Amino acid sequence: MVVIGITGTNGAGKGTVVEYLVKNHGFAHFSASALISEEIEKRKMPVNRESMIEVGNDLRAKFGAGFIAQELIKRALQTNKNAIVESIRTVGEIEKLREVGGILLAVDALQKLRYERNLKRGSNKDNVTWEEFMDQELRESESTDPNKQNLIACRDRADYRLENNGSLEDLYEQIEKILKILKI
């Protein structure tokens, strides 16, 4: 059994990588967004990107910088299947992944392309202007607070990087190369 964590910028294609691994390689999927959304609903807050960030940061502040990944990894280990944990956003979460011998993938793409993908996706988390998108990205990219998102530090600690600026076939080919290296 292998646990893969996935990190990446907003709209880079994390979900596309997850879908591919689930559909084509039988991975079980464990979502940080789903876990945080459950907590948001308990708190009777609107489910949007701002609430996701606020509640995610609050959970990490209360229970530790690796809490969200730790909870998802616990669930993953119970399946005894290869698993993908989406989405790793703090160094503490990487540490929890490493404790179980997990592998970290980072996905990125050009900023404007990612914004356009988000608009097409059309979820309530993604309904923002270009300026709001850039502001959100800046807040999520670097933080000295270990309980807050630091996507740059996560990307820099990844075992493998996927560049998602081309076609789906290009992305799938990159995934397959990594799986071959990992012997999965």
Protein backbone atom coordinates (compact mmCIF):
# COMPACT_ATOMS: atom_id res chain seq x y z
CA MET A 1 0.00 0.00 0.00
CA VAL A 2 1.22 3.48 -0.85
CA VAL A 3 -0.14 6.82 0.31
CA ILE A 4 0.38 9.69 -2.10
CA GLY A 5 -0.24 13.25 -1.02
CA ILE A 6 -0.92 15.90 -3.60
CA THR A 7 -0.20 19.60 -3.30
CA GLY A 8 -0.46 22.41 -5.75
CA THR A 9 -1.76 25.81 -6.57
CA ASN A 10 -5.44 26.58 -7.00
CA GLY A 11 -6.67 25.29 -10.37
CA ALA A 12 -3.41 23.52 -11.21
CA GLY A 13 -5.07 20.15 -11.75
CA LYS A 14 -4.88 18.33 -8.42
CA GLY A 15 -8.40 17.00 -8.92
CA THR A 16 -7.57 15.82 -12.42
CA VAL A 17 -4.59 13.86 -11.11
CA VAL A 18 -6.77 12.39 -8.35
CA GLU A 19 -9.50 11.38 -10.82
CA TYR A 20 -6.91 9.70 -13.03
CA LEU A 21 -5.39 7.70 -10.17
CA VAL A 22 -8.80 6.65 -8.86
CA LYS A 23 -10.20 5.67 -12.27
CA ASN A 24 -7.12 4.11 -13.85
CA HIS A 25 -5.20 2.73 -10.89
CA GLY A 26 -7.83 2.01 -8.23
CA PHE A 27 -6.62 4.54 -5.66
CA ALA A 28 -8.89 5.44 -2.75
CA HIS A 29 -9.41 9.23 -2.50
CA PHE A 30 -9.36 11.27 0.70
CA SER A 31 -10.15 14.97 0.39
CA ALA A 32 -9.08 17.80 2.69
CA SER A 33 -11.81 19.96 1.16
CA ALA A 34 -14.45 17.40 2.11
CA LEU A 35 -13.13 17.11 5.67
CA ILE A 36 -13.01 20.90 6.09
CA SER A 37 -16.45 21.31 4.46
CA GLU A 38 -17.92 18.94 7.07
CA GLU A 39 -16.56 21.22 9.79
CA ILE A 40 -17.80 24.37 8.01
CA GLU A 41 -21.30 22.92 7.85
CA LYS A 42 -21.16 22.04 11.56
CA ARG A 43 -20.26 25.66 12.24
CA LYS A 44 -23.13 26.84 9.99
CA MET A 45 -20.80 28.93 7.83
CA PRO A 46 -21.03 29.42 4.07
CA VAL A 47 -19.00 26.85 2.14
CA ASN A 48 -16.62 29.05 0.12
CA ARG A 49 -12.88 29.50 -0.25
CA GLU A 50 -12.66 32.06 2.59
CA SER A 51 -14.42 29.67 5.01
CA MET A 52 -12.24 26.79 3.81
CA ILE A 53 -9.09 28.75 4.61
CA GLU A 54 -10.41 30.08 7.92
CA VAL A 55 -11.64 26.71 9.20
CA GLY A 56 -8.60 24.81 7.89
CA ASN A 57 -6.27 27.23 9.64
CA ASP A 58 -8.38 27.05 12.81
CA LEU A 59 -8.27 23.22 12.87
CA ARG A 60 -4.50 23.29 12.43
CA ALA A 61 -4.11 25.93 15.17
CA LYS A 62 -6.17 23.84 17.60
CA PHE A 63 -4.89 20.35 16.76
CA GLY A 64 -1.50 20.83 15.07
CA ALA A 65 -0.12 21.87 11.70
CA GLY A 66 -0.44 18.32 10.35
CA PHE A 67 -3.93 17.62 11.69
CA ILE A 68 -5.92 17.58 8.44
CA ALA A 69 -3.53 15.26 6.62
CA GLN A 70 -3.21 13.11 9.74
CA GLU A 71 -6.98 12.57 9.85
CA LEU A 72 -7.11 11.72 6.15
CA ILE A 73 -4.11 9.40 6.35
CA LYS A 74 -5.75 7.57 9.29
CA ARG A 75 -8.79 6.93 7.09
CA ALA A 76 -6.59 5.92 4.16
CA LEU A 77 -4.64 3.36 6.17
CA GLN A 78 -7.90 1.65 7.15
CA THR A 79 -8.65 0.84 3.49
CA ASN A 80 -5.49 -1.18 2.87
CA LYS A 81 -5.55 0.23 -0.69
CA ASN A 82 -3.27 2.64 -2.46
CA ALA A 83 -4.56 6.07 -1.48
CA ILE A 84 -4.35 9.67 -2.61
CA VAL A 85 -4.69 12.46 -0.04
CA GLU A 86 -5.82 15.75 -1.58
CA SER A 87 -4.61 18.44 -0.81
CA ILE A 88 -1.48 18.89 1.29
CA ARG A 89 -1.09 22.58 2.21
CA THR A 90 1.35 22.83 5.14
CA VAL A 91 4.79 21.52 6.01
CA GLY A 92 3.21 19.85 9.07
CA GLU A 93 0.93 17.89 6.75
CA ILE A 94 3.96 16.79 4.73
CA GLU A 95 5.57 15.56 7.95
CA LYS A 96 2.49 13.42 8.71
CA LEU A 97 2.64 12.01 5.18
CA ARG A 98 6.35 11.21 5.56
CA GLU A 99 5.69 9.39 8.87
CA VAL A 100 3.82 6.70 6.92
CA GLY A 101 6.34 6.60 4.06
CA GLY A 102 4.09 8.66 1.81
CA ILE A 103 5.07 10.29 -1.47
CA LEU A 104 4.28 13.94 -2.25
CA LEU A 105 3.31 15.11 -5.76
CA ALA A 106 3.10 18.80 -6.62
CA VAL A 107 1.00 20.08 -9.52
CA ASP A 108 1.37 23.54 -11.01
CA ALA A 109 0.38 25.50 -14.10
CA LEU A 110 0.56 29.04 -15.35
CA GLN A 111 -1.44 31.46 -13.17
CA LYS A 112 -3.78 32.79 -15.88
CA LEU A 113 -4.52 29.24 -17.08
CA ARG A 114 -5.37 28.19 -13.53
CA TYR A 115 -7.73 31.15 -13.12
CA GLU A 116 -9.51 30.27 -16.36
CA ARG A 117 -9.85 26.65 -15.25
CA ASN A 118 -11.40 27.78 -11.99
CA LEU A 119 -13.95 29.90 -13.81
CA LYS A 120 -14.89 26.91 -15.98
CA ARG A 121 -15.11 24.66 -12.92
CA GLY A 122 -17.68 27.06 -11.52
CA SER A 123 -17.77 25.90 -7.91
CA ASN A 124 -18.80 28.30 -5.14
CA LYS A 125 -15.14 28.39 -4.02
CA ASP A 126 -14.01 29.61 -7.43
CA ASN A 127 -16.44 32.45 -8.16
CA VAL A 128 -13.93 35.28 -7.74
CA THR A 129 -12.44 38.08 -9.80
CA TRP A 130 -8.89 37.93 -11.16
CA GLU A 131 -7.77 40.33 -8.40
CA GLU A 132 -9.38 38.18 -5.69
CA PHE A 133 -7.79 35.08 -7.18
CA MET A 134 -4.34 36.70 -7.04
CA ASP A 135 -4.93 37.89 -3.45
CA GLN A 136 -6.02 34.41 -2.36
CA GLU A 137 -3.01 32.91 -4.03
CA LEU A 138 -0.66 35.30 -2.30
CA ARG A 139 -2.14 34.42 1.12
CA GLU A 140 -1.90 30.68 0.43
CA SER A 141 1.61 30.75 -1.02
CA GLU A 142 3.83 31.68 1.91
CA SER A 143 3.26 31.94 5.61
CA THR A 144 5.64 31.85 8.55
CA ASP A 145 2.77 30.51 10.69
CA PRO A 146 3.07 26.69 10.55
CA ASN A 147 -0.73 26.37 10.87
CA LYS A 148 -1.41 28.39 7.73
CA GLN A 149 -1.03 27.37 4.12
CA ASN A 150 2.39 27.54 2.54
CA LEU A 151 2.06 26.11 -0.95
CA ILE A 152 5.53 27.20 -2.04
CA ALA A 153 7.17 25.30 0.82
CA CYS A 154 5.00 22.28 0.01
CA ARG A 155 5.89 22.42 -3.68
CA ASP A 156 9.58 22.71 -2.84
CA ARG A 157 9.41 19.58 -0.66
CA ALA A 158 7.58 17.45 -3.23
CA ASP A 159 9.12 14.19 -4.38
CA TYR A 160 7.79 14.73 -7.89
CA ARG A 161 6.40 17.73 -9.81
CA LEU A 162 3.81 17.75 -12.55
CA GLU A 163 3.57 20.73 -14.92
CA ASN A 164 0.00 20.98 -16.19
CA ASN A 165 0.19 23.60 -18.93
CA GLY A 166 -0.54 21.24 -21.83
CA SER A 167 -3.08 18.60 -22.73
CA LEU A 168 -4.61 15.98 -20.46
CA GLU A 169 -2.56 13.38 -22.33
CA ASP A 170 0.62 15.26 -21.38
CA LEU A 171 -0.43 15.25 -17.73
CA TYR A 172 -1.37 11.56 -17.80
CA GLU A 173 1.99 10.71 -19.36
CA GLN A 174 3.78 12.50 -16.49
CA ILE A 175 1.68 10.58 -13.95
CA GLU A 176 2.48 7.25 -15.62
CA LYS A 177 6.22 8.02 -15.57
CA ILE A 178 6.06 8.65 -11.83
CA LEU A 179 4.03 5.49 -11.19
CA LYS A 180 6.58 3.49 -13.17
CA ILE A 181 9.40 4.91 -11.04
CA LEU A 182 7.41 4.04 -7.89
CA LYS A 183 6.60 0.57 -9.30
CA ILE A 184 2.85 1.07 -8.80
